[in-house]
Amino acid sequence: MTGRPIIIDTDPGVDDALAIMLAAASPEVDVLGIIAVAGNVGLDKTSANAAALADLVGLACPIGVGASGPLGAREAESAEHVHGGNGLGGYVLPPSSRAKVPGLSLLSSLIEASTEPVTVVTIGPLTDIALLMAENPAAARQVERFIVMGGGTLDVPGNATPAAEFNFYADPEAAARVFAFGTPITMVGLNATHQALVGPEHLPRLRQSGGRIAHLVEHILADYERAGYGMGGAMEMHDPLAVAVAIDPTLVSTAPRHVDVEDAGRLTAGMAVVDHRYRPGSPPNADLAVTVDVPRFRTMLDERLADLDTRVGR
Ligand code: RIB
Ligand code: CA
């Protein structure tokens, strides 16, 4: 192993797919495992997509099947309207034949077995992480840092609702538990990912490369625009930014903040409540990503995906 060991918990998901590609293309990180969670689409599809994406990008790591829905009695959310019925914007990957294993035990065992401190990058609802903290708190405390794509701030609070970002909205109780647990967290919220807009014009090397990765990325961007969520052909790179922070933390500036997540509000369920007061009511429990070096992020994405495209081929 040469890079920082990371585990990705994900609900692929078109931007999750880009994040997994970026991780596979970056020598700074070693993907120990991928755990699929229900979120954008159901667990059957997110876990199949995770395995198929791992095959595509050449990741030999184990694939875990995580939680099939949120904690408690809450109904599972879906973002099929954004990610398409199959979770990949309708793009059909060859189905994977690799065996998948129970996600929570995989998450625990990878953390416990690692000889290096592990970073867990969460790019879906936080159900699996909350369950880890409840069922194996010692393993959760062994994690060096959670890099969490989720939440937002008052200037960019929500996308699933006016107040809440999708990953926190899909399981507010899990998100609240994760932020209350105490392990270091970097929160990559909508206030940051909103800056990380990427369109075809920002990926010249990848477009020139023209292989299977380039084709999938082109499809994802076009479908996102077709679904009405693009911004003039560009896409907010929510999940790829979280992975990029694991690759190079200097891509974002951060500020220590106390974050809690509303888990009971009629209008605000899933809202990230970030305390910006000079004298906060509680000590900071997260490093909030504030500004993004967007040109450097775009260059990283273009160069890494183009290199991956060359490796994967046509
Ligand atoms: O709000 C953006 C997040 O919700 C991303 O992780 C996207 O994949 C969806 O899961
Ligand atoms: Ca996601």
PDB file of C-alpha atoms in Angstrom, residues 87-205:
ATOM      1  CA  GLY A  87     -28.915   4.985 -10.419  1.00  0.00           C
ATOM      2  CA  LEU A  88     -26.469   5.617 -13.250  1.00  0.00           C
ATOM      3  CA  GLY A  89     -28.579   7.897 -15.392  1.00  0.00           C
ATOM      4  CA  GLY A  90     -29.681   4.927 -17.450  1.00  0.00           C
ATOM      5  CA  TYR A  91     -26.122   3.959 -18.392  1.00  0.00           C
ATOM      6  CA  VAL A  92     -25.855   0.175 -18.370  1.00  0.00           C
ATOM      7  CA  LEU A  93     -22.578  -1.291 -17.092  1.00  0.00           C
ATOM      8  CA  PRO A  94     -21.756  -4.987 -17.468  1.00  0.00           C
ATOM      9  CA  PRO A  95     -23.123  -6.625 -14.311  1.00  0.00           C
ATOM     10  CA  SER A  96     -20.438  -7.737 -11.872  1.00  0.00           C
ATOM     11  CA  SER A  97     -20.039 -11.343 -10.899  1.00  0.00           C
ATOM     12  CA  ARG A  98     -18.011 -10.554  -7.782  1.00  0.00           C
ATOM     13  CA  ALA A  99     -19.351 -11.720  -4.450  1.00  0.00           C
ATOM     14  CA  LYS A 100     -20.629  -9.025  -2.109  1.00  0.00           C
ATOM     15  CA  VAL A 101     -20.398  -9.329   1.682  1.00  0.00           C
ATOM     16  CA  PRO A 102     -22.362  -7.856   4.631  1.00  0.00           C
ATOM     17  CA  GLY A 103     -21.433  -4.191   4.762  1.00  0.00           C
ATOM     18  CA  LEU A 104     -21.270  -3.481   8.471  1.00  0.00           C
ATOM     19  CA  SER A 105     -18.961  -6.393   9.223  1.00  0.00           C
ATOM     20  CA  LEU A 106     -16.786  -5.439   6.245  1.00  0.00           C
ATOM     21  CA  LEU A 107     -16.573  -1.841   7.504  1.00  0.00           C
ATOM     22  CA  SER A 108     -15.597  -3.023  10.989  1.00  0.00           C
ATOM     23  CA  SER A 109     -13.079  -5.622   9.841  1.00  0.00           C
ATOM     24  CA  LEU A 110     -11.326  -3.302   7.379  1.00  0.00           C
ATOM     25  CA  ILE A 111     -10.889  -0.638  10.067  1.00  0.00           C
ATOM     26  CA  GLU A 112      -9.684  -3.131  12.683  1.00  0.00           C
ATOM     27  CA  ALA A 113      -7.286  -4.887  10.291  1.00  0.00           C
ATOM     28  CA  SER A 114      -5.656  -1.761   8.878  1.00  0.00           C
ATOM     29  CA  THR A 115      -2.089  -1.140   9.998  1.00  0.00           C
ATOM     30  CA  GLU A 116      -2.471   2.529   8.982  1.00  0.00           C
ATOM     31  CA  PRO A 117      -5.102   4.958  10.259  1.00  0.00           C
ATOM     32  CA  VAL A 118      -8.182   4.746   8.008  1.00  0.00           C
ATOM     33  CA  THR A 119     -10.196   7.610   6.521  1.00  0.00           C
ATOM     34  CA  VAL A 120     -13.843   6.815   5.816  1.00  0.00           C
ATOM     35  CA  VAL A 121     -15.345   8.872   2.984  1.00  0.00           C
ATOM     36  CA  THR A 122     -19.149   8.935   3.164  1.00  0.00           C
ATOM     37  CA  ILE A 123     -20.967  10.017   0.023  1.00  0.00           C
ATOM     38  CA  GLY A 124     -24.441   8.728   0.810  1.00  0.00           C
ATOM     39  CA  PRO A 125     -26.794   8.643   3.796  1.00  0.00           C
ATOM     40  CA  LEU A 126     -24.979   8.000   7.086  1.00  0.00           C
ATOM     41  CA  THR A 127     -26.928   4.940   8.189  1.00  0.00           C
ATOM     42  CA  ASP A 128     -23.991   2.517   7.988  1.00  0.00           C
ATOM     43  CA  ILE A 129     -21.748   4.847   9.974  1.00  0.00           C
ATOM     44  CA  ALA A 130     -24.344   5.347  12.708  1.00  0.00           C
ATOM     45  CA  LEU A 131     -24.763   1.576  12.938  1.00  0.00           C
ATOM     46  CA  LEU A 132     -20.967   1.117  13.183  1.00  0.00           C
ATOM     47  CA  MET A 133     -20.858   3.647  16.021  1.00  0.00           C
ATOM     48  CA  ALA A 134     -23.657   1.863  17.845  1.00  0.00           C
ATOM     49  CA  GLU A 135     -22.510  -1.718  17.307  1.00  0.00           C
ATOM     50  CA  ASN A 136     -18.703  -1.334  17.249  1.00  0.00           C
ATOM     51  CA  PRO A 137     -17.796   2.012  18.859  1.00  0.00           C
ATOM     52  CA  ALA A 138     -14.189   0.938  19.339  1.00  0.00           C
ATOM     53  CA  ALA A 139     -13.777   0.472  15.579  1.00  0.00           C
ATOM     54  CA  ALA A 140     -15.491   3.817  14.936  1.00  0.00           C
ATOM     55  CA  ARG A 141     -13.037   5.493  17.288  1.00  0.00           C
ATOM     56  CA  GLN A 142     -10.122   3.863  15.390  1.00  0.00           C
ATOM     57  CA  VAL A 143     -11.131   5.816  12.251  1.00  0.00           C
ATOM     58  CA  GLU A 144      -8.717   8.700  11.738  1.00  0.00           C
ATOM     59  CA  ARG A 145     -11.343  10.927  10.108  1.00  0.00           C
ATOM     60  CA  PHE A 146     -14.750  10.791   8.451  1.00  0.00           C
ATOM     61  CA  ILE A 147     -14.960  12.943   5.327  1.00  0.00           C
ATOM     62  CA  VAL A 148     -18.703  13.455   5.022  1.00  0.00           C
ATOM     63  CA  MET A 149     -20.429  14.755   1.902  1.00  0.00           C
ATOM     64  CA  GLY A 150     -23.582  16.165   3.356  1.00  0.00           C
ATOM     65  CA  GLY A 151     -25.396  19.078   4.884  1.00  0.00           C
ATOM     66  CA  GLY A 152     -24.984  22.705   4.038  1.00  0.00           C
ATOM     67  CA  THR A 153     -24.962  26.145   5.619  1.00  0.00           C
ATOM     68  CA  LEU A 154     -27.579  28.895   5.738  1.00  0.00           C
ATOM     69  CA  ASP A 155     -26.422  30.340   2.418  1.00  0.00           C
ATOM     70  CA  VAL A 156     -26.751  26.936   0.708  1.00  0.00           C
ATOM     71  CA  PRO A 157     -28.863  24.828   3.090  1.00  0.00           C
ATOM     72  CA  GLY A 158     -30.664  22.236   1.057  1.00  0.00           C
ATOM     73  CA  ASN A 159     -31.376  20.390  -2.141  1.00  0.00           C
ATOM     74  CA  ALA A 160     -33.746  17.607  -1.039  1.00  0.00           C
ATOM     75  CA  THR A 161     -35.856  20.207   0.745  1.00  0.00           C
ATOM     76  CA  PRO A 162     -35.417  23.966   1.218  1.00  0.00           C
ATOM     77  CA  ALA A 163     -33.673  23.177   4.521  1.00  0.00           C
ATOM     78  CA  ALA A 164     -31.931  19.836   4.053  1.00  0.00           C
ATOM     79  CA  GLU A 165     -29.330  18.215   1.826  1.00  0.00           C
ATOM     80  CA  PHE A 166     -30.226  14.740   0.490  1.00  0.00           C
ATOM     81  CA  ASN A 167     -27.734  12.558   2.429  1.00  0.00           C
ATOM     82  CA  PHE A 168     -28.762  14.086   5.764  1.00  0.00           C
ATOM     83  CA  TYR A 169     -32.435  14.233   4.786  1.00  0.00           C
ATOM     84  CA  ALA A 170     -32.471  10.544   3.864  1.00  0.00           C
ATOM     85  CA  ASP A 171     -31.491   9.612   7.437  1.00  0.00           C
ATOM     86  CA  PRO A 172     -31.480  12.601   9.820  1.00  0.00           C
ATOM     87  CA  GLU A 173     -31.186  10.432  12.945  1.00  0.00           C
ATOM     88  CA  ALA A 174     -28.065   8.733  11.587  1.00  0.00           C
ATOM     89  CA  ALA A 175     -26.497  12.071  10.665  1.00  0.00           C
ATOM     90  CA  ALA A 176     -27.207  13.508  14.113  1.00  0.00           C
ATOM     91  CA  ARG A 177     -25.632  10.464  15.778  1.00  0.00           C
ATOM     92  CA  VAL A 178     -22.501  10.663  13.603  1.00  0.00           C
ATOM     93  CA  PHE A 179     -21.884  14.320  14.440  1.00  0.00           C
ATOM     94  CA  ALA A 180     -22.473  13.627  18.126  1.00  0.00           C
ATOM     95  CA  PHE A 181     -20.034  10.698  18.260  1.00  0.00           C
ATOM     96  CA  GLY A 182     -16.739  12.610  18.522  1.00  0.00           C
ATOM     97  CA  THR A 183     -14.476  11.124  15.811  1.00  0.00           C
ATOM     98  CA  PRO A 184     -12.921  13.877  13.625  1.00  0.00           C
ATOM     99  CA  ILE A 185     -15.155  14.907  10.740  1.00  0.00           C
ATOM    100  CA  THR A 186     -14.610  17.055   7.679  1.00  0.00           C
ATOM    101  CA  MET A 187     -18.023  18.176   6.466  1.00  0.00           C
ATOM    102  CA  VAL A 188     -18.150  18.768   2.703  1.00  0.00           C
ATOM    103  CA  GLY A 189     -21.532  20.433   2.451  1.00  0.00           C
ATOM    104  CA  LEU A 190     -23.515  22.030  -0.341  1.00  0.00           C
ATOM    105  CA  ASN A 191     -21.889  25.363   0.492  1.00  0.00           C
ATOM    106  CA  ALA A 192     -18.647  23.806  -0.793  1.00  0.00           C
ATOM    107  CA  THR A 193     -19.899  21.439  -3.491  1.00  0.00           C
ATOM    108  CA  HIS A 194     -22.000  24.260  -4.936  1.00  0.00           C
ATOM    109  CA  GLN A 195     -18.665  25.885  -5.907  1.00  0.00           C
ATOM    110  CA  ALA A 196     -17.360  22.692  -7.526  1.00  0.00           C
ATOM    111  CA  LEU A 197     -19.219  23.001 -10.828  1.00  0.00           C
ATOM    112  CA  VAL A 198     -17.778  20.888 -13.633  1.00  0.00           C
ATOM    113  CA  GLY A 199     -18.965  20.732 -17.232  1.00  0.00           C
ATOM    114  CA  PRO A 200     -17.573  19.128 -20.399  1.00  0.00           C
ATOM    115  CA  GLU A 201     -15.510  22.248 -21.054  1.00  0.00           C
ATOM    116  CA  HIS A 202     -13.553  21.587 -17.861  1.00  0.00           C
ATOM    117  CA  LEU A 203     -12.571  18.055 -18.951  1.00  0.00           C
ATOM    118  CA  PRO A 204     -10.599  18.595 -22.188  1.00  0.00           C
ATOM    119  CA  ARG A 205      -8.074  15.801 -21.638  1.00  0.00           C
TER     120      ARG A 205
END
